[in-house]
Amino acid sequence: MTTLNINQINLVGRLGKDPEIKWFDSGKVLAKLTLAVKRPTNTDKTPNWFDLELWGKTAEIASEYTNKGSLIAIEGELKFDEWVDKDTNKQRSKPVVKVNRLELLASSNNMDSQSDTTDNEDDF
């Protein structure tokens, strides 16, 4: 019997802040974003927040065409970043969405802007 593993997440929301961009000596680029997604109920106005990680051309497009408030759609996979807390010396982790596909739905500067891009880099 074959085991089927699925790790896919699709989200639509607005950026909580401008992208954080990091260029590596190798020439690769990483963009980190935070995405606010409305909850399905009208009673709770607090959004769900997701940390996003974009690589390569997708990261470059995000850095050039998005900013705080931009409406985007993403397709990606869930991963966990792990580290040792410097203060407590305990192992910590947090979920991060590694974005494979980015669609620019609208930005706070240009509500008519639309684009679609796919790119992914595994290592830096």
mmCIF file of N, CA and C in Angstrom:
data_model
loop_
_atom_site.group_PDB
_atom_site.id
_atom_site.type_symbol
_atom_site.label_atom_id
_atom_site.label_comp_id
_atom_site.label_asym_id
_atom_site.label_seq_id
_atom_site.Cartn_x
_atom_site.Cartn_y
_atom_site.Cartn_z
ATOM 1 N N MET A 1 0.843 -1.178 0.000
ATOM 2 C CA MET A 1 0.000 0.000 0.000
ATOM 3 C C MET A 1 0.886 1.238 0.000
ATOM 4 N N THR A 2 0.594 2.192 -0.856
ATOM 5 C CA THR A 2 1.353 3.429 -0.953
ATOM 6 C C THR A 2 0.803 4.461 0.022
ATOM 7 N N THR A 3 1.701 5.136 0.728
ATOM 8 C CA THR A 3 1.293 6.188 1.644
ATOM 9 C C THR A 3 1.275 7.513 0.895
ATOM 10 N N LEU A 4 0.208 8.252 1.033
ATOM 11 C CA LEU A 4 0.062 9.542 0.386
ATOM 12 C C LEU A 4 0.302 10.644 1.409
ATOM 13 N N ASN A 5 1.278 11.489 1.146
ATOM 14 C CA ASN A 5 1.569 12.613 2.031
ATOM 15 C C ASN A 5 1.233 13.903 1.314
ATOM 16 N N ILE A 6 0.416 14.724 1.937
ATOM 17 C CA ILE A 6 0.038 16.007 1.348
ATOM 18 C C ILE A 6 0.373 17.111 2.338
ATOM 19 N N ASN A 7 1.113 18.086 1.869
ATOM 20 C CA ASN A 7 1.450 19.249 2.679
ATOM 21 C C ASN A 7 1.266 20.465 1.783
ATOM 22 N N GLN A 8 0.042 20.980 1.730
ATOM 23 C CA GLN A 8 -0.265 22.111 0.867
ATOM 24 C C GLN A 8 -1.155 23.082 1.619
ATOM 25 N N ILE A 9 -0.846 24.371 1.473
ATOM 26 C CA ILE A 9 -1.633 25.405 2.116
ATOM 27 C C ILE A 9 -1.882 26.517 1.105
ATOM 28 N N ASN A 10 -3.114 27.003 1.075
ATOM 29 C CA ASN A 10 -3.508 28.105 0.204
ATOM 30 C C ASN A 10 -4.114 29.190 1.087
ATOM 31 N N LEU A 11 -3.637 30.413 0.930
ATOM 32 C CA LEU A 11 -4.116 31.519 1.747
ATOM 33 C C LEU A 11 -4.314 32.769 0.899
ATOM 34 N N VAL A 12 -5.273 33.589 1.286
ATOM 35 C CA VAL A 12 -5.468 34.916 0.713
ATOM 36 C C VAL A 12 -5.578 35.877 1.888
ATOM 37 N N GLY A 13 -4.778 36.933 1.836
ATOM 38 C CA GLY A 13 -4.811 37.903 2.922
ATOM 39 C C GLY A 13 -3.993 39.130 2.581
ATOM 40 N N ARG A 14 -3.802 39.973 3.596
ATOM 41 C CA ARG A 14 -3.057 41.220 3.434
ATOM 42 C C ARG A 14 -1.760 41.170 4.247
ATOM 43 N N LEU A 15 -0.718 41.781 3.690
ATOM 44 C CA LEU A 15 0.565 41.823 4.387
ATOM 45 C C LEU A 15 0.476 42.716 5.612
ATOM 46 N N GLY A 16 1.063 42.242 6.705
ATOM 47 C CA GLY A 16 1.059 42.995 7.960
ATOM 48 C C GLY A 16 2.164 44.027 8.045
ATOM 49 N N LYS A 17 3.187 43.881 7.207
ATOM 50 C CA LYS A 17 4.294 44.840 7.164
ATOM 51 C C LYS A 17 5.017 44.680 5.836
ATOM 52 N N ASP A 18 5.924 45.593 5.542
ATOM 53 C CA ASP A 18 6.715 45.493 4.320
ATOM 54 C C ASP A 18 7.588 44.238 4.356
ATOM 55 N N PRO A 19 7.882 43.651 3.192
ATOM 56 C CA PRO A 19 8.731 42.449 3.156
ATOM 57 C C PRO A 19 10.126 42.716 3.733
ATOM 58 N N GLU A 20 10.668 41.718 4.418
ATOM 59 C CA GLU A 20 12.065 41.752 4.867
ATOM 60 C C GLU A 20 12.863 40.943 3.853
ATOM 61 N N ILE A 21 13.866 41.583 3.242
ATOM 62 C CA ILE A 21 14.630 40.954 2.167
ATOM 63 C C ILE A 21 16.057 40.692 2.636
ATOM 64 N N LYS A 22 16.565 39.505 2.287
ATOM 65 C CA LYS A 22 17.954 39.166 2.611
ATOM 66 C C LYS A 22 18.616 38.577 1.369
ATOM 67 N N TRP A 23 19.702 39.208 0.952
ATOM 68 C CA TRP A 23 20.504 38.701 -0.167
ATOM 69 C C TRP A 23 21.684 37.934 0.402
ATOM 70 N N PHE A 24 21.981 36.770 -0.165
ATOM 71 C CA PHE A 24 23.097 35.953 0.278
ATOM 72 C C PHE A 24 24.269 36.124 -0.681
ATOM 73 N N ASP A 25 25.473 35.833 -0.200
ATOM 74 C CA ASP A 25 26.681 35.942 -1.026
ATOM 75 C C ASP A 25 26.571 35.104 -2.294
ATOM 76 N N SER A 26 25.798 34.038 -2.234
ATOM 77 C CA SER A 26 25.618 33.156 -3.387
ATOM 78 C C SER A 26 24.760 33.800 -4.479
ATOM 79 N N GLY A 27 24.112 34.928 -4.150
ATOM 80 C CA GLY A 27 23.233 35.600 -5.103
ATOM 81 C C GLY A 27 21.767 35.277 -4.891
ATOM 82 N N LYS A 28 21.475 34.303 -4.034
ATOM 83 C CA LYS A 28 20.087 33.938 -3.765
ATOM 84 C C LYS A 28 19.449 34.973 -2.846
ATOM 85 N N VAL A 29 18.140 35.070 -2.936
ATOM 86 C CA VAL A 29 17.404 36.062 -2.160
ATOM 87 C C VAL A 29 16.252 35.387 -1.412
ATOM 88 N N LEU A 30 16.027 35.877 -0.193
ATOM 89 C CA LEU A 30 14.958 35.397 0.674
ATOM 90 C C LEU A 30 14.096 36.581 1.082
ATOM 91 N N ALA A 31 12.784 36.426 0.984
ATOM 92 C CA ALA A 31 11.846 37.435 1.478
ATOM 93 C C ALA A 31 11.019 36.802 2.585
ATOM 94 N N LYS A 32 10.865 37.529 3.675
ATOM 95 C CA LYS A 32 10.005 37.083 4.771
ATOM 96 C C LYS A 32 8.847 38.068 4.880
ATOM 97 N N LEU A 33 7.632 37.501 4.948
ATOM 98 C CA LEU A 33 6.419 38.304 5.007
ATOM 99 C C LEU A 33 5.541 37.805 6.137
ATOM 100 N N THR A 34 4.655 38.668 6.614
ATOM 101 C CA THR A 34 3.605 38.240 7.532
ATOM 102 C C THR A 34 2.272 38.500 6.850
ATOM 103 N N LEU A 35 1.377 37.527 6.924
ATOM 104 C CA LEU A 35 0.101 37.601 6.229
ATOM 105 C C LEU A 35 -1.037 37.506 7.230
ATOM 106 N N ALA A 36 -1.946 38.471 7.157
ATOM 107 C CA ALA A 36 -3.152 38.463 7.981
ATOM 108 C C ALA A 36 -4.298 37.909 7.149
ATOM 109 N N VAL A 37 -4.948 36.873 7.663
ATOM 110 C CA VAL A 37 -6.055 36.224 6.966
ATOM 111 C C VAL A 37 -7.290 36.326 7.857
ATOM 112 N N LYS A 38 -8.372 36.844 7.276
ATOM 113 C CA LYS A 38 -9.613 36.983 8.044
ATOM 114 C C LYS A 38 -10.125 35.616 8.461
ATOM 115 N N ARG A 39 -10.669 35.566 9.658
ATOM 116 C CA ARG A 39 -11.281 34.323 10.141
ATOM 117 C C ARG A 39 -12.660 34.163 9.514
ATOM 118 N N PRO A 40 -13.129 32.939 9.384
ATOM 119 C CA PRO A 40 -14.396 32.716 8.681
ATOM 120 C C PRO A 40 -15.636 33.242 9.408
ATOM 121 N N THR A 41 -15.529 33.514 10.705
ATOM 122 C CA THR A 41 -16.690 34.006 11.435
ATOM 123 C C THR A 41 -16.663 35.529 11.499
ATOM 124 N N ASN A 42 -17.814 36.132 11.492
ATOM 125 C CA ASN A 42 -17.918 37.588 11.579
ATOM 126 C C ASN A 42 -17.807 38.096 13.004
ATOM 127 N N THR A 43 -17.933 37.214 13.983
ATOM 128 C CA THR A 43 -17.927 37.649 15.376
ATOM 129 C C THR A 43 -16.523 38.003 15.867
ATOM 130 N N ASP A 44 -15.492 37.353 15.307
ATOM 131 C CA ASP A 44 -14.117 37.608 15.740
ATOM 132 C C ASP A 44 -13.375 38.371 14.651
ATOM 133 N N LYS A 45 -13.075 39.633 14.895
ATOM 134 C CA LYS A 45 -12.413 40.487 13.898
ATOM 135 C C LYS A 45 -10.899 40.304 13.889
ATOM 136 N N THR A 46 -10.351 39.535 14.842
ATOM 137 C CA THR A 46 -8.912 39.313 14.900
ATOM 138 C C THR A 46 -8.502 38.328 13.811
ATOM 139 N N PRO A 47 -7.535 38.716 12.948
ATOM 140 C CA PRO A 47 -7.129 37.797 11.879
ATOM 141 C C PRO A 47 -6.196 36.699 12.385
ATOM 142 N N ASN A 48 -6.054 35.654 11.595
ATOM 143 C CA ASN A 48 -5.003 34.668 11.809
ATOM 144 C C ASN A 48 -3.752 35.209 11.127
ATOM 145 N N TRP A 49 -2.594 35.071 11.783
ATOM 146 C CA TRP A 49 -1.326 35.563 11.233
ATOM 147 C C TRP A 49 -0.447 34.396 10.821
ATOM 148 N N PHE A 50 0.171 34.526 9.642
ATOM 149 C CA PHE A 50 1.047 33.488 9.115
ATOM 150 C C PHE A 50 2.377 34.110 8.713
ATOM 151 N N ASP A 51 3.478 33.440 9.069
ATOM 152 C CA ASP A 51 4.805 33.837 8.608
ATOM 153 C C ASP A 51 5.059 33.136 7.285
ATOM 154 N N LEU A 52 5.513 33.910 6.276
ATOM 155 C CA LEU A 52 5.768 33.372 4.947
ATOM 156 C C LEU A 52 7.240 33.502 4.608
ATOM 157 N N GLU A 53 7.745 32.554 3.829
ATOM 158 C CA GLU A 53 9.126 32.547 3.348
ATOM 159 C C GLU A 53 9.088 32.345 1.833
ATOM 160 N N LEU A 54 9.692 33.277 1.092
ATOM 161 C CA LEU A 54 9.729 33.209 -0.370
ATOM 162 C C LEU A 54 11.177 33.257 -0.817
ATOM 163 N N TRP A 55 11.506 32.515 -1.888
ATOM 164 C CA TRP A 55 12.875 32.438 -2.389
ATOM 165 C C TRP A 55 12.947 32.840 -3.855
ATOM 166 N N GLY A 56 14.118 33.239 -4.290
ATOM 167 C CA GLY A 56 14.409 33.462 -5.701
ATOM 168 C C GLY A 56 13.605 34.575 -6.329
ATOM 169 N N LYS A 57 13.170 34.342 -7.560
ATOM 170 C CA LYS A 57 12.431 35.349 -8.324
ATOM 171 C C LYS A 57 11.142 35.751 -7.614
ATOM 172 N N THR A 58 10.488 34.800 -6.970
ATOM 173 C CA THR A 58 9.267 35.096 -6.228
ATOM 174 C C THR A 58 9.563 36.099 -5.117
ATOM 175 N N ALA A 59 10.687 35.928 -4.420
ATOM 176 C CA ALA A 59 11.081 36.865 -3.363
ATOM 177 C C ALA A 59 11.353 38.249 -3.943
ATOM 178 N N GLU A 60 12.022 38.287 -5.097
ATOM 179 C CA GLU A 60 12.317 39.569 -5.739
ATOM 180 C C GLU A 60 11.034 40.301 -6.137
ATOM 181 N N ILE A 61 10.076 39.572 -6.680
ATOM 182 C CA ILE A 61 8.802 40.173 -7.074
ATOM 183 C C ILE A 61 8.056 40.693 -5.849
ATOM 184 N N ALA A 62 8.054 39.897 -4.776
ATOM 185 C CA ALA A 62 7.394 40.342 -3.547
ATOM 186 C C ALA A 62 8.041 41.611 -3.011
ATOM 187 N N SER A 63 9.380 41.677 -3.064
ATOM 188 C CA SER A 63 10.061 42.860 -2.533
ATOM 189 C C SER A 63 9.798 44.096 -3.381
ATOM 190 N N GLU A 64 9.608 43.896 -4.676
ATOM 191 C CA GLU A 64 9.415 45.028 -5.587
ATOM 192 C C GLU A 64 7.960 45.502 -5.673
ATOM 193 N N TYR A 65 7.013 44.567 -5.569
ATOM 194 C CA TYR A 65 5.624 44.910 -5.851
ATOM 195 C C TYR A 65 4.667 44.806 -4.674
ATOM 196 N N THR A 66 5.151 44.438 -3.484
ATOM 197 C CA THR A 66 4.250 44.369 -2.330
ATOM 198 C C THR A 66 4.761 45.254 -1.211
ATOM 199 N N ASN A 67 3.842 45.633 -0.360
ATOM 200 C CA ASN A 67 4.173 46.358 0.865
ATOM 201 C C ASN A 67 3.049 46.131 1.869
ATOM 202 N N LYS A 68 3.170 46.723 3.027
ATOM 203 C CA LYS A 68 2.158 46.566 4.063
ATOM 204 C C LYS A 68 0.786 46.886 3.477
ATOM 205 N N GLY A 69 -0.160 45.975 3.676
ATOM 206 C CA GLY A 69 -1.515 46.164 3.184
ATOM 207 C C GLY A 69 -1.810 45.517 1.847
ATOM 208 N N SER A 70 -0.780 45.050 1.128
ATOM 209 C CA SER A 70 -1.001 44.407 -0.170
ATOM 210 C C SER A 70 -1.841 43.147 -0.006
ATOM 211 N N LEU A 71 -2.787 42.956 -0.922
ATOM 212 C CA LEU A 71 -3.618 41.754 -0.941
ATOM 213 C C LEU A 71 -2.960 40.733 -1.855
ATOM 214 N N ILE A 72 -2.650 39.559 -1.300
ATOM 215 C CA ILE A 72 -1.977 38.516 -2.075
ATOM 216 C C ILE A 72 -2.647 37.166 -1.838
ATOM 217 N N ALA A 73 -2.413 36.253 -2.776
ATOM 218 C CA ALA A 73 -2.792 34.846 -2.617
ATOM 219 C C ALA A 73 -1.509 34.046 -2.714
ATOM 220 N N ILE A 74 -1.391 33.027 -1.879
ATOM 221 C CA ILE A 74 -0.196 32.182 -1.914
ATOM 222 C C ILE A 74 -0.591 30.710 -1.911
ATOM 223 N N GLU A 75 0.309 29.920 -2.465
ATOM 224 C CA GLU A 75 0.225 28.465 -2.384
ATOM 225 C C GLU A 75 1.580 28.005 -1.880
ATOM 226 N N GLY A 76 1.598 27.143 -0.886
ATOM 227 C CA GLY A 76 2.869 26.703 -0.351
ATOM 228 C C GLY A 76 2.737 25.471 0.501
ATOM 229 N N GLU A 77 3.766 25.255 1.298
ATOM 230 C CA GLU A 77 3.792 24.096 2.185
ATOM 231 C C GLU A 77 4.201 24.551 3.575
ATOM 232 N N LEU A 78 3.702 23.859 4.578
ATOM 233 C CA LEU A 78 3.998 24.182 5.965
ATOM 234 C C LEU A 78 5.291 23.506 6.386
ATOM 235 N N LYS A 79 6.162 24.281 7.042
ATOM 236 C CA LYS A 79 7.389 23.730 7.611
ATOM 237 C C LYS A 79 7.553 24.336 8.995
ATOM 238 N N PHE A 80 8.501 23.831 9.754
ATOM 239 C CA PHE A 80 8.749 24.361 11.083
ATOM 240 C C PHE A 80 10.192 24.812 11.206
ATOM 241 N N ASP A 81 10.382 26.086 11.549
ATOM 242 C CA ASP A 81 11.713 26.597 11.858
ATOM 243 C C ASP A 81 12.013 26.231 13.306
ATOM 244 N N GLU A 82 13.221 25.744 13.566
ATOM 245 C CA GLU A 82 13.611 25.344 14.922
ATOM 246 C C GLU A 82 14.889 26.053 15.324
ATOM 247 N N TRP A 83 14.990 26.419 16.605
ATOM 248 C CA TRP A 83 16.170 27.091 17.134
ATOM 249 C C TRP A 83 16.213 26.901 18.642
ATOM 250 N N VAL A 84 17.340 27.236 19.234
ATOM 251 C CA VAL A 84 17.500 27.201 20.685
ATOM 252 C C VAL A 84 17.365 28.630 21.197
ATOM 253 N N ASP A 85 16.448 28.846 22.128
ATOM 254 C CA ASP A 85 16.210 30.163 22.707
ATOM 255 C C ASP A 85 17.439 30.596 23.503
ATOM 256 N N LYS A 86 17.953 31.782 23.200
ATOM 257 C CA LYS A 86 19.173 32.268 23.850
ATOM 258 C C LYS A 86 18.967 32.529 25.336
ATOM 259 N N ASP A 87 17.754 32.955 25.729
ATOM 260 C CA ASP A 87 17.495 33.286 27.133
ATOM 261 C C ASP A 87 17.242 32.048 27.995
ATOM 262 N N THR A 88 16.470 31.094 27.461
ATOM 263 C CA THR A 88 16.083 29.928 28.256
ATOM 264 C C THR A 88 16.877 28.678 27.908
ATOM 265 N N ASN A 89 17.613 28.712 26.785
ATOM 266 C CA ASN A 89 18.385 27.573 26.296
ATOM 267 C C ASN A 89 17.493 26.357 25.978
ATOM 268 N N LYS A 90 16.213 26.634 25.679
ATOM 269 C CA LYS A 90 15.271 25.568 25.331
ATOM 270 C C LYS A 90 15.032 25.557 23.834
ATOM 271 N N GLN A 91 14.731 24.369 23.321
ATOM 272 C CA GLN A 91 14.412 24.201 21.909
ATOM 273 C C GLN A 91 13.073 24.873 21.620
ATOM 274 N N ARG A 92 13.002 25.669 20.561
ATOM 275 C CA ARG A 92 11.784 26.367 20.155
ATOM 276 C C ARG A 92 11.507 26.040 18.689
ATOM 277 N N SER A 93 10.264 26.224 18.285
ATOM 278 C CA SER A 93 9.903 26.061 16.878
ATOM 279 C C SER A 93 8.695 26.931 16.567
ATOM 280 N N LYS A 94 8.530 27.251 15.280
ATOM 281 C CA LYS A 94 7.350 27.993 14.850
ATOM 282 C C LYS A 94 7.009 27.561 13.430
ATOM 283 N N PRO A 95 5.706 27.539 13.106
ATOM 284 C CA PRO A 95 5.307 27.174 11.753
ATOM 285 C C PRO A 95 5.575 28.319 10.782
ATOM 286 N N VAL A 96 6.029 27.977 9.591
ATOM 287 C CA VAL A 96 6.296 28.938 8.517
ATOM 288 C C VAL A 96 5.765 28.331 7.222
ATOM 289 N N VAL A 97 5.135 29.165 6.403
ATOM 290 C CA VAL A 97 4.672 28.708 5.102
ATOM 291 C C VAL A 97 5.755 29.011 4.079
ATOM 292 N N LYS A 98 6.295 27.972 3.456
ATOM 293 C CA LYS A 98 7.273 28.120 2.384
ATOM 294 C C LYS A 98 6.474 28.278 1.089
ATOM 295 N N VAL A 99 6.480 29.483 0.535
ATOM 296 C CA VAL A 99 5.626 29.822 -0.601
ATOM 297 C C VAL A 99 6.210 29.287 -1.900
ATOM 298 N N ASN A 100 5.386 28.560 -2.647
ATOM 299 C CA ASN A 100 5.760 28.047 -3.959
ATOM 300 C C ASN A 100 5.162 28.887 -5.081
ATOM 301 N N ARG A 101 4.045 29.553 -4.791
ATOM 302 C CA ARG A 101 3.355 30.357 -5.804
ATOM 303 C C ARG A 101 2.786 31.601 -5.144
ATOM 304 N N LEU A 102 2.977 32.732 -5.781
ATOM 305 C CA LEU A 102 2.501 34.027 -5.280
ATOM 306 C C LEU A 102 1.660 34.685 -6.359
ATOM 307 N N GLU A 103 0.505 35.184 -5.962
ATOM 308 C CA GLU A 103 -0.322 35.960 -6.878
ATOM 309 C C GLU A 103 -0.602 37.312 -6.239
ATOM 310 N N LEU A 104 -0.266 38.373 -6.961
ATOM 311 C CA LEU A 104 -0.513 39.734 -6.491
ATOM 312 C C LEU A 104 -1.934 40.112 -6.880
ATOM 313 N N LEU A 105 -2.803 40.238 -5.885
ATOM 314 C CA LEU A 105 -4.199 40.543 -6.158
ATOM 315 C C LEU A 105 -4.431 42.046 -6.188
ATOM 316 N N ALA A 106 -3.837 42.755 -5.263
ATOM 317 C CA ALA A 106 -3.947 44.213 -5.200
ATOM 318 C C ALA A 106 -2.936 44.696 -4.178
ATOM 319 N N SER A 107 -2.530 45.941 -4.306
ATOM 320 C CA SER A 107 -1.622 46.521 -3.329
ATOM 321 C C SER A 107 -2.259 47.760 -2.752
ATOM 322 N N SER A 108 -1.733 48.249 -1.664
ATOM 323 C CA SER A 108 -2.264 49.467 -1.072
ATOM 324 C C SER A 108 -1.968 50.662 -1.964
ATOM 325 N N ASN A 109 -0.931 50.566 -2.834
ATOM 326 C CA ASN A 109 -0.596 51.659 -3.748
ATOM 327 C C ASN A 109 -1.342 51.566 -5.069
ATOM 328 N N ASN A 110 -1.565 50.339 -5.567
ATOM 329 C CA ASN A 110 -2.178 50.155 -6.876
ATOM 330 C C ASN A 110 -3.168 49.005 -6.795
ATOM 331 N N MET A 111 -4.414 49.295 -6.620
ATOM 332 C CA MET A 111 -5.429 48.273 -6.418
ATOM 333 C C MET A 111 -5.708 47.472 -7.694
ATOM 334 N N ASP A 112 -5.207 47.913 -8.866
ATOM 335 C CA ASP A 112 -5.429 47.189 -10.109
ATOM 336 C C ASP A 112 -4.286 46.255 -10.459
ATOM 337 N N SER A 113 -3.215 46.238 -9.665
ATOM 338 C CA SER A 113 -2.028 45.443 -9.976
ATOM 339 C C SER A 113 -2.340 43.958 -9.847
ATOM 340 N N GLN A 114 -1.983 43.186 -10.869
ATOM 341 C CA GLN A 114 -2.127 41.741 -10.798
ATOM 342 C C GLN A 114 -0.930 41.076 -11.434
ATOM 343 N N SER A 115 -0.454 40.019 -10.812
ATOM 344 C CA SER A 115 0.663 39.248 -11.343
ATOM 345 C C SER A 115 0.584 37.851 -10.776
ATOM 346 N N ASP A 116 1.281 36.945 -11.401
ATOM 347 C CA ASP A 116 1.317 35.562 -10.941
ATOM 348 C C ASP A 116 2.728 35.053 -11.156
ATOM 349 N N THR A 117 3.343 34.483 -10.117
ATOM 350 C CA THR A 117 4.705 34.005 -10.246
ATOM 351 C C THR A 117 4.901 32.735 -9.437
ATOM 352 N N THR A 118 5.794 31.908 -9.907
ATOM 353 C CA THR A 118 6.140 30.669 -9.217
ATOM 354 C C THR A 118 7.658 30.539 -9.212
ATOM 355 N N ASP A 119 8.229 30.288 -8.029
ATOM 356 C CA ASP A 119 9.675 30.057 -7.901
ATOM 357 C C ASP A 119 9.911 29.500 -6.514
ATOM 358 N N ASN A 120 10.983 28.763 -6.363
ATOM 359 C CA ASN A 120 11.258 28.165 -5.071
ATOM 360 C C ASN A 120 12.735 27.802 -4.994
ATOM 361 N N GLU A 121 13.376 28.112 -3.902
ATOM 362 C CA GLU A 121 14.769 27.753 -3.671
ATOM 363 C C GLU A 121 14.830 27.014 -2.336
ATOM 364 N N ASP A 122 15.481 25.876 -2.326
ATOM 365 C CA ASP A 122 15.565 25.092 -1.096
ATOM 366 C C ASP A 122 16.720 25.473 -0.201
ATOM 367 N N ASP A 123 17.855 25.858 -0.791
ATOM 368 C CA ASP A 123 19.003 26.172 0.053
ATOM 369 C C ASP A 123 19.629 27.479 -0.375
ATOM 370 N N PHE A 124 20.452 28.016 0.508
ATOM 371 C CA PHE A 124 21.063 29.314 0.220
ATOM 372 C C PHE A 124 22.527 29.272 0.349
#
